[in-house]
Amino acid sequence: MSNFYSFIGGNDGPWRVTACDAIIGDPLETVERVKVLNVPAASLTDRGVWALQGFTSNLRYAERHEIDKLRASQEGLDRPAARCAALIPIKKSPSWWALSQDERRSIFEEQSHHTEIGLAYLPEIARQLHHCRDIGEPFDFVTWFEFAPEHTDAFNKLVDQLRATREWEFVEREVDIRLFKNG
Amino acid sequence: MSNFYSFIGGNDGPWRVTACDAIIGDPLETVERVKVLNVPAASLTDRGVWALQGFTSNLRYAERHEIDKLRASQEGLDRPAARCAALIPIKKSPSWWALSQDERRSIFEEQSHHTEIGLAYLPEIARQLHHCRDIGEPFDFVTWFEFAPEHTDAFNKLVDQLRATREWEFVEREVDIRLFKNG
């Protein structure tokens, strides 16, 4: 099984687009539907209107005590009740990537509480991070979130909290795509 | 310019293979020559006997004081006097990748002094790390070193020191390919 995932925006797929907002920087073309395939984009014959891709990898910032808390609380994707999703591609600035590991960790967690904020919304909000900065993509990360319709307000609060952090001062492009799947 | 590099072992290229030793685990087929191209392997028409690839990326462990010391001392690749090279692909164990960032950093630097050891051999031994664990390659990293012939003993001491560290207990495959280029 590949660690690559492709997110294809176009006219088909199980996820109907309910909103597509440019939060920072350039928008993505609004599409009707999104499908997610567990393959690299290079293997696709139909790339839709746009195709984003990324790979899952080891955790880059989490410390042992944080991993243990995440594992104790988090639930996986594809829960039957989780009919809402969000696809949020993000690009950070060159100044972020020029920072050292200790500087990035300090901004990510000690100043911005990224993991701690996410933990507060477990297990309701499930997420999977995909990396794509190193493979020539327009974004650095694509995060996929899933939650039940009744947790939409909680999800909005989560992204509002993250967007108010010091870490987000390094975000130079962010698009927020909301999705709904029939049960 | 791509951040991808391909290392093609076969019958041609500027680098003549002088040794190809499996240090840990399975060997790589011995070839006569190696060439390095600044492209992804997927774009190659001639993949030689074997083709390894990896991408350059941000530093994953170095702290600010270490980056500052590296930048003050290191020299780039392609120095005319640096007619010796080493191509060292490495694969680490699943137990390494299951560690948290703080656990990996502690083993990498506080216990194994990986950056500190490398710093002691600057500027004589130039190096470039390429990542490949996330892109379906047989190795996790490919490191390329360049040095003048008179620094061969120093290079041997450098790799001996690294191989004696706690970090290397997590290495499950390592091949050491030595190369020489006519002036």
mmCIF file of C-alpha atoms in Angstrom:
data_model
loop_
_atom_site.group_PDB
_atom_site.id
_atom_site.type_symbol
_atom_site.label_atom_id
_atom_site.label_comp_id
_atom_site.label_asym_id
_atom_site.label_seq_id
_atom_site.Cartn_x
_atom_site.Cartn_y
_atom_site.Cartn_z
ATOM 1 C CA MET A 1 0.000 0.000 0.000
ATOM 2 C CA SER A 2 1.326 3.404 -0.957
ATOM 3 C CA ASN A 3 1.931 6.203 1.547
ATOM 4 C CA PHE A 4 0.832 8.609 -1.212
ATOM 5 C CA TYR A 5 -2.669 10.078 -1.387
ATOM 6 C CA SER A 6 -4.189 12.064 -4.250
ATOM 7 C CA PHE A 7 -7.036 14.537 -3.716
ATOM 8 C CA ILE A 8 -8.836 15.073 -6.999
ATOM 9 C CA GLY A 9 -11.185 18.012 -7.433
ATOM 10 C CA GLY A 10 -13.679 17.725 -10.291
ATOM 11 C CA ASN A 11 -17.114 16.394 -11.136
ATOM 12 C CA ASP A 12 -17.107 13.077 -9.355
ATOM 13 C CA GLY A 13 -16.303 11.376 -6.085
ATOM 14 C CA PRO A 14 -18.159 10.649 -2.851
ATOM 15 C CA TRP A 15 -17.424 14.053 -1.292
ATOM 16 C CA ARG A 16 -19.619 16.982 -2.328
ATOM 17 C CA VAL A 17 -17.964 20.403 -1.937
ATOM 18 C CA THR A 18 -20.007 22.713 0.304
ATOM 19 C CA ALA A 19 -17.444 25.571 0.499
ATOM 20 C CA CYS A 20 -14.054 26.426 -0.972
ATOM 21 C CA ASP A 21 -12.478 29.495 0.612
ATOM 22 C CA ALA A 22 -9.053 31.034 0.128
ATOM 23 C CA ILE A 23 -8.061 31.903 3.707
ATOM 24 C CA ILE A 24 -4.612 33.264 2.790
ATOM 25 C CA GLY A 25 -3.259 33.836 -0.733
ATOM 26 C CA ASP A 26 -4.479 32.421 -4.032
ATOM 27 C CA PRO A 27 -7.701 30.371 -4.216
ATOM 28 C CA LEU A 28 -8.166 26.944 -5.783
ATOM 29 C CA GLU A 29 -10.755 26.614 -8.521
ATOM 30 C CA THR A 30 -14.110 25.681 -6.997
ATOM 31 C CA VAL A 31 -15.239 22.193 -7.982
ATOM 32 C CA GLU A 32 -18.366 20.131 -7.347
ATOM 33 C CA ARG A 33 -16.815 17.022 -5.886
ATOM 34 C CA VAL A 34 -13.613 15.579 -4.457
ATOM 35 C CA LYS A 35 -12.314 12.035 -4.420
ATOM 36 C CA VAL A 36 -9.363 10.696 -2.448
ATOM 37 C CA LEU A 37 -7.228 7.886 -3.861
ATOM 38 C CA ASN A 38 -4.397 6.074 -2.101
ATOM 39 C CA VAL A 39 -1.988 6.503 -5.039
ATOM 40 C CA PRO A 40 0.545 9.073 -6.290
ATOM 41 C CA ALA A 41 -0.887 11.689 -8.690
ATOM 42 C CA ALA A 42 1.536 10.524 -11.425
ATOM 43 C CA SER A 43 -0.431 7.258 -11.647
ATOM 44 C CA LEU A 44 -3.774 9.004 -12.318
ATOM 45 C CA THR A 45 -5.336 9.007 -15.761
ATOM 46 C CA ASP A 46 -8.109 11.416 -14.670
ATOM 47 C CA ARG A 47 -6.630 14.362 -12.777
ATOM 48 C CA GLY A 48 -9.943 16.263 -12.582
ATOM 49 C CA VAL A 49 -9.837 20.072 -12.467
ATOM 50 C CA TRP A 50 -6.994 19.919 -9.952
ATOM 51 C CA ALA A 51 -5.131 17.138 -8.168
ATOM 52 C CA LEU A 52 -3.188 17.637 -4.962
ATOM 53 C CA GLN A 53 -1.002 14.912 -3.542
ATOM 54 C CA GLY A 54 1.006 14.236 -0.407
ATOM 55 C CA PHE A 55 2.555 11.409 1.568
ATOM 56 C CA THR A 56 2.077 10.307 5.148
ATOM 57 C CA SER A 57 5.299 10.184 7.153
ATOM 58 C CA ASN A 58 6.734 10.046 10.661
ATOM 59 C CA LEU A 59 5.761 12.830 13.080
ATOM 60 C CA ARG A 60 8.160 15.765 12.801
ATOM 61 C CA TYR A 61 7.554 17.666 16.073
ATOM 62 C CA ALA A 62 5.639 15.521 18.570
ATOM 63 C CA GLU A 63 7.449 14.491 21.721
ATOM 64 C CA ARG A 64 6.870 11.170 23.467
ATOM 65 C CA HIS A 65 4.333 12.490 26.005
ATOM 66 C CA GLU A 66 2.349 14.089 23.154
ATOM 67 C CA ILE A 67 2.377 10.950 20.986
ATOM 68 C CA ASP A 68 1.143 8.921 23.958
ATOM 69 C CA LYS A 69 -1.744 11.358 24.528
ATOM 70 C CA LEU A 70 -2.630 11.415 20.804
ATOM 71 C CA ARG A 71 -2.672 7.613 20.622
ATOM 72 C CA ALA A 72 -4.832 7.342 23.724
ATOM 73 C CA SER A 73 -7.526 9.650 22.312
ATOM 74 C CA GLN A 74 -7.530 9.704 18.533
ATOM 75 C CA GLU A 75 -9.850 7.748 16.248
ATOM 76 C CA GLY A 76 -9.202 6.809 12.638
ATOM 77 C CA LEU A 77 -10.732 8.057 9.393
ATOM 78 C CA ASP A 78 -13.782 6.474 7.737
ATOM 79 C CA ARG A 79 -16.051 6.425 10.791
ATOM 80 C CA PRO A 80 -19.635 6.009 9.531
ATOM 81 C CA ALA A 81 -20.868 9.061 11.475
ATOM 82 C CA ALA A 82 -18.083 11.282 10.088
ATOM 83 C CA ARG A 83 -19.941 12.580 7.047
ATOM 84 C CA CYS A 84 -18.204 15.953 7.099
ATOM 85 C CA ALA A 85 -14.637 16.468 5.921
ATOM 86 C CA ALA A 86 -12.264 19.374 5.381
ATOM 87 C CA LEU A 87 -9.372 19.405 2.952
ATOM 88 C CA ILE A 88 -6.935 22.155 3.958
ATOM 89 C CA PRO A 89 -3.782 22.631 1.866
ATOM 90 C CA ILE A 90 -1.204 25.000 3.346
ATOM 91 C CA LYS A 91 2.057 26.550 2.180
ATOM 92 C CA LYS A 92 4.496 28.037 4.677
ATOM 93 C CA SER A 93 6.985 30.810 3.925
ATOM 94 C CA PRO A 94 10.693 30.382 3.075
ATOM 95 C CA SER A 95 11.453 31.985 6.470
ATOM 96 C CA TRP A 96 9.719 29.043 8.214
ATOM 97 C CA TRP A 97 11.829 26.503 6.352
ATOM 98 C CA ALA A 98 15.016 28.443 7.079
ATOM 99 C CA LEU A 99 14.427 28.014 10.837
ATOM 100 C CA SER A 100 16.274 25.336 12.784
ATOM 101 C CA GLN A 101 14.435 22.354 14.272
ATOM 102 C CA ASP A 102 14.448 23.863 17.793
ATOM 103 C CA GLU A 103 13.128 27.194 16.479
ATOM 104 C CA ARG A 104 10.340 25.501 14.505
ATOM 105 C CA ARG A 105 9.403 23.288 17.473
ATOM 106 C CA SER A 106 9.288 26.303 19.769
ATOM 107 C CA ILE A 107 6.907 28.192 17.486
ATOM 108 C CA PHE A 108 4.839 25.075 16.642
ATOM 109 C CA GLU A 109 4.210 23.908 20.201
ATOM 110 C CA GLU A 110 5.596 26.061 23.023
ATOM 111 C CA GLN A 111 4.275 29.296 21.441
ATOM 112 C CA SER A 112 1.371 28.041 19.286
ATOM 113 C CA HIS A 113 0.259 24.851 21.109
ATOM 114 C CA HIS A 114 -0.527 23.132 17.800
ATOM 115 C CA THR A 115 -0.649 19.576 19.182
ATOM 116 C CA GLU A 116 -2.307 20.678 22.430
ATOM 117 C CA ILE A 117 -5.085 22.476 20.531
ATOM 118 C CA GLY A 118 -5.713 19.426 18.344
ATOM 119 C CA LEU A 119 -5.799 17.146 21.409
ATOM 120 C CA ALA A 120 -8.669 19.169 22.880
ATOM 121 C CA TYR A 121 -10.858 18.154 19.910
ATOM 122 C CA LEU A 122 -10.178 14.416 20.095
ATOM 123 C CA PRO A 123 -11.708 12.021 19.383
ATOM 124 C CA GLU A 124 -14.395 14.061 17.567
ATOM 125 C CA ILE A 125 -12.130 15.585 14.913
ATOM 126 C CA ALA A 126 -9.984 12.945 13.149
ATOM 127 C CA ARG A 127 -7.116 14.126 10.993
ATOM 128 C CA GLN A 128 -4.385 12.909 8.672
ATOM 129 C CA LEU A 129 -1.443 15.066 7.625
ATOM 130 C CA HIS A 130 0.167 14.634 4.194
ATOM 131 C CA HIS A 131 3.540 16.175 3.305
ATOM 132 C CA CYS A 132 4.170 17.610 -0.162
ATOM 133 C CA ARG A 133 6.769 20.396 0.041
ATOM 134 C CA ASP A 134 9.583 18.079 -1.034
ATOM 135 C CA ILE A 135 7.844 16.698 -4.125
ATOM 136 C CA GLY A 136 7.278 19.795 -6.218
ATOM 137 C CA GLU A 137 3.678 20.481 -5.176
ATOM 138 C CA PRO A 138 2.178 23.995 -4.877
ATOM 139 C CA PHE A 139 1.497 23.435 -1.145
ATOM 140 C CA ASP A 140 3.707 22.138 1.698
ATOM 141 C CA PHE A 141 0.993 20.133 3.484
ATOM 142 C CA VAL A 142 -2.468 18.797 2.817
ATOM 143 C CA THR A 143 -4.446 17.996 5.956
ATOM 144 C CA TRP A 144 -7.620 15.934 5.777
ATOM 145 C CA PHE A 145 -10.120 16.153 8.648
ATOM 146 C CA GLU A 146 -13.271 14.083 9.278
ATOM 147 C CA PHE A 147 -16.064 14.698 11.786
ATOM 148 C CA ALA A 148 -19.777 14.184 12.333
ATOM 149 C CA PRO A 149 -22.123 17.043 11.273
ATOM 150 C CA GLU A 150 -22.858 17.913 14.920
ATOM 151 C CA HIS A 151 -19.160 18.687 15.465
ATOM 152 C CA THR A 152 -18.945 21.321 12.723
ATOM 153 C CA ASP A 153 -18.926 24.169 15.265
ATOM 154 C CA ALA A 154 -16.120 22.480 17.174
ATOM 155 C CA PHE A 155 -14.142 22.106 13.956
ATOM 156 C CA ASN A 156 -14.629 25.800 13.121
ATOM 157 C CA LYS A 157 -13.349 26.679 16.586
ATOM 158 C CA LEU A 158 -10.305 24.443 16.100
ATOM 159 C CA VAL A 159 -9.243 26.096 12.842
ATOM 160 C CA ASP A 160 -9.946 29.571 14.265
ATOM 161 C CA GLN A 161 -7.662 28.796 17.213
ATOM 162 C CA LEU A 162 -4.855 27.546 14.965
ATOM 163 C CA ARG A 163 -5.163 30.537 12.617
ATOM 164 C CA ALA A 164 -4.695 32.916 15.556
ATOM 165 C CA THR A 165 -1.323 31.409 16.534
ATOM 166 C CA ARG A 166 2.225 32.648 15.934
ATOM 167 C CA GLU A 167 2.785 29.584 13.707
ATOM 168 C CA TRP A 168 0.186 30.907 11.261
ATOM 169 C CA GLU A 169 2.247 34.075 10.699
ATOM 170 C CA PHE A 170 4.419 31.761 8.581
ATOM 171 C CA VAL A 171 1.490 30.522 6.455
ATOM 172 C CA GLU A 172 1.534 32.237 3.074
ATOM 173 C CA ARG A 173 -1.236 30.247 1.404
ATOM 174 C CA GLU A 174 -4.197 28.350 2.842
ATOM 175 C CA VAL A 175 -7.360 27.088 1.204
ATOM 176 C CA ASP A 176 -10.240 25.604 3.236
ATOM 177 C CA ILE A 177 -12.438 23.137 1.362
ATOM 178 C CA ARG A 178 -15.476 21.748 3.185
ATOM 179 C CA LEU A 179 -17.044 18.481 2.109
ATOM 180 C CA PHE A 180 -20.115 16.385 2.830
ATOM 181 C CA LYS A 181 -20.796 12.736 2.095
ATOM 182 C CA ASN A 182 -24.231 11.141 1.982
ATOM 183 C CA GLY A 183 -24.733 8.394 4.546
ATOM 184 C CA MET B 1 15.890 23.321 -10.586
ATOM 185 C CA SER B 2 14.724 20.116 -8.993
ATOM 186 C CA ASN B 3 15.512 19.152 -5.387
ATOM 187 C CA PHE B 4 15.694 15.537 -6.640
ATOM 188 C CA TYR B 5 18.971 13.792 -7.409
ATOM 189 C CA SER B 6 19.464 10.435 -9.125
ATOM 190 C CA PHE B 7 22.551 8.294 -8.555
ATOM 191 C CA ILE B 8 22.937 5.889 -11.465
ATOM 192 C CA GLY B 9 25.266 2.909 -11.190
ATOM 193 C CA GLY B 10 26.344 1.390 -14.507
ATOM 194 C CA ASN B 11 28.978 1.634 -17.191
ATOM 195 C CA ASP B 12 29.275 5.367 -17.578
ATOM 196 C CA GLY B 13 29.661 8.597 -15.695
ATOM 197 C CA PRO B 14 32.542 10.690 -14.375
ATOM 198 C CA TRP B 15 32.905 8.735 -11.109
ATOM 199 C CA ARG B 16 34.832 5.429 -11.243
ATOM 200 C CA VAL B 17 33.886 2.964 -8.501
ATOM 201 C CA THR B 18 36.910 1.941 -6.410
ATOM 202 C CA ALA B 19 35.010 -0.050 -3.754
ATOM 203 C CA CYS B 20 31.431 -1.122 -3.057
ATOM 204 C CA ASP B 21 31.003 -2.727 0.363
ATOM 205 C CA ALA B 22 27.882 -3.846 2.174
ATOM 206 C CA ILE B 23 28.497 -2.587 5.720
ATOM 207 C CA ILE B 24 25.164 -3.808 7.131
ATOM 208 C CA GLY B 25 22.613 -5.978 5.294
ATOM 209 C CA ASP B 26 22.241 -6.664 1.590
ATOM 210 C CA PRO B 27 24.863 -5.405 -0.902
ATOM 211 C CA LEU B 28 24.237 -3.387 -4.053
ATOM 212 C CA GLU B 29 25.462 -4.855 -7.328
ATOM 213 C CA THR B 30 29.002 -3.663 -8.019
ATOM 214 C CA VAL B 31 29.197 -1.385 -11.039
ATOM 215 C CA GLU B 32 32.059 0.313 -12.875
ATOM 216 C CA ARG B 33 30.876 3.894 -12.784
ATOM 217 C CA VAL B 34 28.359 6.231 -11.185
ATOM 218 C CA LYS B 35 26.777 9.394 -12.488
ATOM 219 C CA VAL B 36 24.710 11.927 -10.539
ATOM 220 C CA LEU B 37 21.878 13.801 -12.230
ATOM 221 C CA ASN B 38 19.775 16.593 -10.720
ATOM 222 C CA VAL B 39 16.469 14.966 -11.750
ATOM 223 C CA PRO B 40 13.969 12.440 -10.345
ATOM 224 C CA ALA B 41 14.647 8.820 -11.347
ATOM 225 C CA ALA B 42 11.223 8.659 -13.056
ATOM 226 C CA SER B 43 12.527 11.058 -15.712
ATOM 227 C CA LEU B 44 15.495 8.839 -16.638
ATOM 228 C CA THR B 45 15.549 6.853 -19.845
ATOM 229 C CA ASP B 46 18.795 5.038 -18.867
ATOM 230 C CA ARG B 47 18.533 3.717 -15.301
ATOM 231 C CA GLY B 48 21.870 1.842 -15.476
ATOM 232 C CA VAL B 49 22.258 -1.300 -13.348
ATOM 233 C CA TRP B 50 20.663 0.501 -10.421
ATOM 234 C CA ALA B 51 19.350 3.983 -9.801
ATOM 235 C CA LEU B 52 18.928 5.482 -6.340
ATOM 236 C CA GLN B 53 17.190 8.797 -5.826
ATOM 237 C CA GLY B 54 16.530 11.235 -3.026
ATOM 238 C CA PHE B 55 15.566 14.836 -2.399
ATOM 239 C CA THR B 56 17.297 17.580 -0.463
ATOM 240 C CA SER B 57 15.147 19.126 2.268
ATOM 241 C CA ASN B 58 15.238 21.241 5.405
ATOM 242 C CA LEU B 59 17.424 20.034 8.294
ATOM 243 C CA ARG B 60 15.467 17.714 10.569
ATOM 244 C CA TYR B 61 17.564 17.735 13.800
ATOM 245 C CA ALA B 62 20.029 20.642 13.772
ATOM 246 C CA GLU B 63 19.516 23.379 16.345
ATOM 247 C CA ARG B 64 20.343 27.025 15.674
ATOM 248 C CA HIS B 65 23.820 26.935 17.253
ATOM 249 C CA GLU B 66 24.679 23.853 15.172
ATOM 250 C CA ILE B 67 23.423 25.374 11.912
ATOM 251 C CA ASP B 68 25.487 28.496 12.587
ATOM 252 C CA LYS B 69 28.627 26.386 13.152
ATOM 253 C CA LEU B 70 27.963 24.293 10.023
ATOM 254 C CA ARG B 71 27.481 27.378 7.873
ATOM 255 C CA ALA B 72 30.644 28.995 9.203
ATOM 256 C CA SER B 73 32.802 25.977 8.292
ATOM 257 C CA GLN B 74 31.320 23.964 5.468
ATOM 258 C CA GLU B 75 32.273 24.130 1.785
ATOM 259 C CA GLY B 76 30.139 23.108 -1.166
ATOM 260 C CA LEU B 77 30.373 20.182 -3.544
ATOM 261 C CA ASP B 78 32.318 20.278 -6.832
ATOM 262 C CA ARG B 79 35.575 21.648 -5.476
ATOM 263 C CA PRO B 80 38.285 20.918 -8.072
ATOM 264 C CA ALA B 81 40.540 19.219 -5.499
ATOM 265 C CA ALA B 82 37.728 16.951 -4.262
ATOM 266 C CA ARG B 83 38.351 14.050 -6.628
ATOM 267 C CA CYS B 84 37.195 11.422 -4.129
ATOM 268 C CA ALA B 85 33.548 10.804 -3.314
ATOM 269 C CA ALA B 86 31.520 8.348 -1.253
ATOM 270 C CA LEU B 87 27.913 7.386 -1.915
ATOM 271 C CA ILE B 88 26.430 5.884 1.254
ATOM 272 C CA PRO B 89 22.783 4.769 1.174
ATOM 273 C CA ILE B 90 21.318 3.848 4.566
ATOM 274 C CA LYS B 91 18.077 2.323 5.799
ATOM 275 C CA LYS B 92 17.024 2.662 9.416
ATOM 276 C CA SER B 93 14.798 0.240 11.302
ATOM 277 C CA PRO B 94 11.043 0.587 11.911
ATOM 278 C CA SER B 95 11.893 1.099 15.612
ATOM 279 C CA TRP B 96 13.801 4.298 14.690
ATOM 280 C CA TRP B 97 10.845 5.702 12.809
ATOM 281 C CA ALA B 98 8.474 4.835 15.650
ATOM 282 C CA LEU B 99 10.445 7.096 18.011
ATOM 283 C CA SER B 100 9.218 10.601 18.805
ATOM 284 C CA GLN B 101 11.131 13.684 17.628
ATOM 285 C CA ASP B 102 12.709 14.246 21.066
ATOM 286 C CA GLU B 103 13.765 10.591 21.308
ATOM 287 C CA ARG B 104 15.330 10.671 17.817
ATOM 288 C CA ARG B 105 17.096 13.973 18.514
ATOM 289 C CA SER B 106 18.475 12.608 21.799
ATOM 290 C CA ILE B 107 19.953 9.538 20.118
ATOM 291 C CA PHE B 108 21.122 11.477 17.020
ATOM 292 C CA GLU B 109 22.974 14.254 18.836
ATOM 293 C CA GLU B 110 23.097 14.077 22.645
ATOM 294 C CA GLN B 111 24.045 10.359 22.614
ATOM 295 C CA SER B 112 25.690 9.939 19.191
ATOM 296 C CA HIS B 113 27.052 13.453 18.438
ATOM 297 C CA HIS B 114 26.230 13.074 14.752
ATOM 298 C CA THR B 115 26.482 16.792 13.872
ATOM 299 C CA GLU B 116 29.406 17.361 16.237
ATOM 300 C CA ILE B 117 31.402 14.510 14.626
ATOM 301 C CA GLY B 118 30.733 15.872 11.137
ATOM 302 C CA LEU B 119 31.759 19.393 12.218
ATOM 303 C CA ALA B 120 35.203 18.126 13.245
ATOM 304 C CA TYR B 121 35.873 17.159 9.608
ATOM 305 C CA LEU B 122 34.899 20.490 8.054
ATOM 306 C CA PRO B 123 35.718 21.950 5.651
ATOM 307 C CA GLU B 124 37.690 18.963 4.282
ATOM 308 C CA ILE B 125 34.738 16.552 3.994
ATOM 309 C CA ALA B 126 31.786 18.122 2.148
ATOM 310 C CA ARG B 127 28.445 16.339 2.288
ATOM 311 C CA GLN B 128 24.898 16.473 0.977
ATOM 312 C CA LEU B 129 22.052 14.449 2.482
ATOM 313 C CA HIS B 130 19.182 13.206 0.309
ATOM 314 C CA HIS B 131 15.935 11.859 1.794
ATOM 315 C CA CYS B 132 14.147 8.895 0.203
ATOM 316 C CA ARG B 133 12.198 6.968 2.848
ATOM 317 C CA ASP B 134 8.933 8.675 1.927
ATOM 318 C CA ILE B 135 9.111 8.025 -1.813
ATOM 319 C CA GLY B 136 9.166 4.230 -2.010
ATOM 320 C CA GLU B 137 12.940 3.792 -2.285
ATOM 321 C CA PRO B 138 14.841 0.798 -0.811
ATOM 322 C CA PHE B 139 16.883 3.137 1.429
ATOM 323 C CA ASP B 140 15.851 5.989 3.776
ATOM 324 C CA PHE B 141 18.786 8.296 2.981
ATOM 325 C CA VAL B 142 21.523 8.661 0.405
ATOM 326 C CA THR B 143 24.476 10.733 1.567
ATOM 327 C CA TRP B 144 27.040 12.008 -0.926
ATOM 328 C CA PHE B 145 30.487 13.032 0.371
ATOM 329 C CA GLU B 146 33.345 14.738 -1.488
ATOM 330 C CA PHE B 147 36.966 15.194 -0.392
ATOM 331 C CA ALA B 148 40.514 15.464 -1.727
ATOM 332 C CA PRO B 149 42.536 12.211 -1.966
ATOM 333 C CA GLU B 150 44.782 13.281 0.948
ATOM 334 C CA HIS B 151 41.718 13.368 3.240
ATOM 335 C CA THR B 152 40.749 9.746 2.625
ATOM 336 C CA ASP B 153 42.078 8.656 6.037
ATOM 337 C CA ALA B 154 40.096 11.426 7.716
ATOM 338 C CA PHE B 155 36.953 10.301 5.886
ATOM 339 C CA ASN B 156 37.510 6.694 6.987
ATOM 340 C CA LYS B 157 37.842 7.896 10.584
ATOM 341 C CA LEU B 158 34.606 9.921 10.252
ATOM 342 C CA VAL B 159 32.533 6.942 9.088
ATOM 343 C CA ASP B 160 34.157 4.661 11.709
ATOM 344 C CA GLN B 161 33.152 7.137 14.424
ATOM 345 C CA LEU B 162 29.565 7.357 13.195
ATOM 346 C CA ARG B 163 29.248 3.576 12.867
ATOM 347 C CA ALA B 164 30.293 3.154 16.514
ATOM 348 C CA THR B 165 27.424 5.333 17.795
ATOM 349 C CA ARG B 166 24.129 4.399 19.416
ATOM 350 C CA GLU B 167 22.362 5.894 16.360
ATOM 351 C CA TRP B 168 23.904 3.177 14.170
ATOM 352 C CA GLU B 169 22.173 0.453 16.234
ATOM 353 C CA PHE B 170 19.091 1.569 14.292
ATOM 354 C CA VAL B 171 20.746 1.152 10.872
ATOM 355 C CA GLU B 172 19.563 -2.058 9.238
ATOM 356 C CA ARG B 173 21.179 -1.581 5.829
ATOM 357 C CA GLU B 174 24.226 0.410 4.754
ATOM 358 C CA VAL B 175 26.304 0.239 1.584
ATOM 359 C CA ASP B 176 29.569 2.198 1.204
ATOM 360 C CA ILE B 177 30.517 3.031 -2.393
ATOM 361 C CA ARG B 178 33.833 4.814 -2.949
ATOM 362 C CA LEU B 179 34.448 6.807 -6.102
ATOM 363 C CA PHE B 180 37.279 8.594 -7.870
ATOM 364 C CA LYS B 181 37.167 11.201 -10.613
ATOM 365 C CA ASN B 182 40.070 12.069 -12.909
ATOM 366 C CA GLY B 183 41.246 15.666 -12.604
#
